[in-house]
Short mmCIF file of N, CA and C in Angstrom, two decimals:
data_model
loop_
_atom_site.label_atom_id
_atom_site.label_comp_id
_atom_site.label_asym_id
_atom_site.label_seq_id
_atom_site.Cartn_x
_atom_site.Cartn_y
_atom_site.Cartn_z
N UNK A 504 5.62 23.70 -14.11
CA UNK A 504 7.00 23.55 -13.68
C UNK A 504 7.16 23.98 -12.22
N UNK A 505 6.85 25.01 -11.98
CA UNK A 505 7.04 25.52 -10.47
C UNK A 505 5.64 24.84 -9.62
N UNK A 506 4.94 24.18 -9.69
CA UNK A 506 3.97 23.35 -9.18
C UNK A 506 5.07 22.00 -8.77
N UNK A 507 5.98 21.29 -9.67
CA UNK A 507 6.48 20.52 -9.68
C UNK A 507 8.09 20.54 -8.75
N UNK A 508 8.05 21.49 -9.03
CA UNK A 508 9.18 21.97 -7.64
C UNK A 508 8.93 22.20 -7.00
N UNK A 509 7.55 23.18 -6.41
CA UNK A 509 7.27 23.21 -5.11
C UNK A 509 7.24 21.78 -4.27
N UNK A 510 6.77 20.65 -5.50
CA UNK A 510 6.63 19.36 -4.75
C UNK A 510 7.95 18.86 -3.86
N UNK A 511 8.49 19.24 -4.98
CA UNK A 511 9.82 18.19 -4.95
C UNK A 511 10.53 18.99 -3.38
N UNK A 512 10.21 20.37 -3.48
CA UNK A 512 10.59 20.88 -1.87
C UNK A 512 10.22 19.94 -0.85
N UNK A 513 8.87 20.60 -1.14
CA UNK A 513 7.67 19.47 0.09
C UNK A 513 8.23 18.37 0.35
N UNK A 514 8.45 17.30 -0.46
CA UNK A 514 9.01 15.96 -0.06
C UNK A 514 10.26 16.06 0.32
N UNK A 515 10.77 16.95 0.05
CA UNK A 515 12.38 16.99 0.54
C UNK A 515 12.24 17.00 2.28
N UNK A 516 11.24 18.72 2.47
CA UNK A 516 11.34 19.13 3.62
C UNK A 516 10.81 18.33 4.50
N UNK A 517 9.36 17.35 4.42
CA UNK A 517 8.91 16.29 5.37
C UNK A 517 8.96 14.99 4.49
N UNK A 518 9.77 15.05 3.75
CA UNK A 518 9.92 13.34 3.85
C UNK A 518 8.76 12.52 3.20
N UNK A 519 8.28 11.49 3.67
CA UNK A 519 7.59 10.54 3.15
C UNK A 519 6.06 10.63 3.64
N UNK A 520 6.10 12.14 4.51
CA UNK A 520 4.98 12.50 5.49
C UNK A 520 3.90 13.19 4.63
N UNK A 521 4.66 14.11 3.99
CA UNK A 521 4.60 15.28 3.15
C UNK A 521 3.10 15.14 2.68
N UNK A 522 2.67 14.32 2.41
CA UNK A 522 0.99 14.07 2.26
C UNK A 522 0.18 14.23 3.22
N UNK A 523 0.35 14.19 4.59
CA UNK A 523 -0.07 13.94 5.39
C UNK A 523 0.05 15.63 6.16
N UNK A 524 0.55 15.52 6.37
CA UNK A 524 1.07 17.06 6.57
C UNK A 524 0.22 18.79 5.71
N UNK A 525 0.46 18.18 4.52
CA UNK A 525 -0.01 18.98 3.57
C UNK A 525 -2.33 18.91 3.88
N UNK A 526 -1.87 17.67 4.32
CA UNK A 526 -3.69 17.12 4.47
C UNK A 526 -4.50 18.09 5.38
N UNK A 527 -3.30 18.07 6.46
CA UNK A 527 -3.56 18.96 7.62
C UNK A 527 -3.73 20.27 7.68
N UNK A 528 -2.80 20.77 7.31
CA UNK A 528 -2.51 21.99 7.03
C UNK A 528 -3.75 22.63 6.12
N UNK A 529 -4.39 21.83 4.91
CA UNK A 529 -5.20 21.95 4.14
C UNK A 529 -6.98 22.24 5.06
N UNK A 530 -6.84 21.21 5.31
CA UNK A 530 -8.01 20.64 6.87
C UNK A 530 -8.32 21.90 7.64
N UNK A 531 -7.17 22.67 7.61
CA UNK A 531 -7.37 23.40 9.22
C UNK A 531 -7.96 24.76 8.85
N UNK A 532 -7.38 25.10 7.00
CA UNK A 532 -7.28 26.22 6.38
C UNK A 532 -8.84 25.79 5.97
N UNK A 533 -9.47 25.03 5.82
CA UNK A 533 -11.14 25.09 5.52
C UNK A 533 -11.89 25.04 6.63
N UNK A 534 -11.64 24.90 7.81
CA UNK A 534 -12.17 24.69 9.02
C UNK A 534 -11.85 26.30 8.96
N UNK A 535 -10.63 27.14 9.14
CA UNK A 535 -10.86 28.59 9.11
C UNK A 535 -11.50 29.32 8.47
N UNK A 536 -12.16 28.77 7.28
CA UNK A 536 -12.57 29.30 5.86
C UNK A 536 -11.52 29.98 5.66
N UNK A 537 -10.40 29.76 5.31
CA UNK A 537 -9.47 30.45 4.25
C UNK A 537 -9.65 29.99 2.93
N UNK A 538 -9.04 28.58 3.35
CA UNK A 538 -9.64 27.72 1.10
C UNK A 538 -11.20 27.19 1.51
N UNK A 539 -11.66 26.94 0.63
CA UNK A 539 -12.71 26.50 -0.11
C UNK A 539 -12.89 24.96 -0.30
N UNK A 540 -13.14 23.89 0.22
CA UNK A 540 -12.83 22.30 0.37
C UNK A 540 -12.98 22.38 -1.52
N UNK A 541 -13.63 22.82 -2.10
CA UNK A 541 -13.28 22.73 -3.54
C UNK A 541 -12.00 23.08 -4.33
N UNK A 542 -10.98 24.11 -3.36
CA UNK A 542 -9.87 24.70 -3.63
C UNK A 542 -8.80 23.59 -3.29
N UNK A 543 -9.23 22.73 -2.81
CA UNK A 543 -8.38 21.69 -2.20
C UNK A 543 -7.40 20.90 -3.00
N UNK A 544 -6.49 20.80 -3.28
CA UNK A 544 -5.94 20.45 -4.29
C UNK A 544 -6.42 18.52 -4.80
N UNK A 545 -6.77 18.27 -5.30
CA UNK A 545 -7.32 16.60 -5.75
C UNK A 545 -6.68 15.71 -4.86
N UNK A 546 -5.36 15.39 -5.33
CA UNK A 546 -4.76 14.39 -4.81
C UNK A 546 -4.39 14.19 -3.19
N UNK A 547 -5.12 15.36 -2.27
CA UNK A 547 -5.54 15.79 -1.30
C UNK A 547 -6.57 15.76 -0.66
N UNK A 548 -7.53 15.69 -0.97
CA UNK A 548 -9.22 15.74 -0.67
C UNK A 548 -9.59 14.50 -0.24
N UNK A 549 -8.85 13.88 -0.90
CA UNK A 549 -9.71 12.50 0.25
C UNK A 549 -9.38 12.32 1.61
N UNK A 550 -7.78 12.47 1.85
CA UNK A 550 -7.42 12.73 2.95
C UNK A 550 -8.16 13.90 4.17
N UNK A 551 -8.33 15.49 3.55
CA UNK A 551 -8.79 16.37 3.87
C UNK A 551 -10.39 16.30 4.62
N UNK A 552 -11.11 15.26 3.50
CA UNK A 552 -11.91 14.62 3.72
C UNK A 552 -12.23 14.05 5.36
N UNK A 553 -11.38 13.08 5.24
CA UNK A 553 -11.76 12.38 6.42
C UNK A 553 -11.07 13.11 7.75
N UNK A 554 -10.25 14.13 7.57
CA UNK A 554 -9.92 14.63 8.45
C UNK A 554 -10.80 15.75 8.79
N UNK A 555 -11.36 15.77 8.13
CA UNK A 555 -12.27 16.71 8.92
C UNK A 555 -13.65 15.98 9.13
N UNK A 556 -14.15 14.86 8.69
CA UNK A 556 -15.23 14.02 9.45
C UNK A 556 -14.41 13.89 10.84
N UNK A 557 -13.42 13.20 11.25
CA UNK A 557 -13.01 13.01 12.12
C UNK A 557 -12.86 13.86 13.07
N UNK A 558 -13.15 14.97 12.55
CA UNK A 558 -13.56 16.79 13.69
C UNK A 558 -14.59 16.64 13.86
N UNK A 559 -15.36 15.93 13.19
CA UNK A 559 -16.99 16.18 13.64
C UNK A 559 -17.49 17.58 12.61
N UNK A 560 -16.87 18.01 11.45
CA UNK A 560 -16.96 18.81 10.99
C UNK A 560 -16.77 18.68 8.78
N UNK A 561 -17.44 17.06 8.69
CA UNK A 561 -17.41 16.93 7.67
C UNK A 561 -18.48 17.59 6.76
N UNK A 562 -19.37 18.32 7.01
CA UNK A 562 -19.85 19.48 6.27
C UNK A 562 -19.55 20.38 5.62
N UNK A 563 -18.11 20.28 6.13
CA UNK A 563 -17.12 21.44 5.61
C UNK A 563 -16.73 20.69 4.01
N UNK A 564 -17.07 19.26 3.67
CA UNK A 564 -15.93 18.95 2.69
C UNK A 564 -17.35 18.34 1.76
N UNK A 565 -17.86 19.41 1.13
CA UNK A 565 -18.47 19.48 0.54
C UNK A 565 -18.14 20.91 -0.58
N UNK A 566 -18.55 20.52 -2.37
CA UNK A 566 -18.25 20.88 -3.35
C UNK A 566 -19.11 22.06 -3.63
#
């Protein structure tokens, strides 16, 4: 339930972006080692994925 509202924030607060955004934000936090590219939430990771090949730093997005 509160997974499902946090969403419904998210899309409120950026809109139709909110994936994209969240991708990033995700991206930057495994490039810091804060999360874990396995901590990544699913429906996220592919995005996360290529955003960080596109750093030159797709090593990072490995399980």
């Amino acid at each position: 339930m509160m997974t499902a509202l946090a969403s419904l924030i998210i899309k409120i607060i950026f809109g139709k972006d909110w994936c994209i955004v969240m991708a990033m934000f995700f991206a930057q936090r495994v490039i810091l080692g804060k999360t874990a590219y396995a901590d990544v939430p699913a429906v996220l990771k592919p995005q996360v994925k290529e955003l960080l090949e596109e750093s030159g730093l797709g090593e990072l997005a490995t399980e």
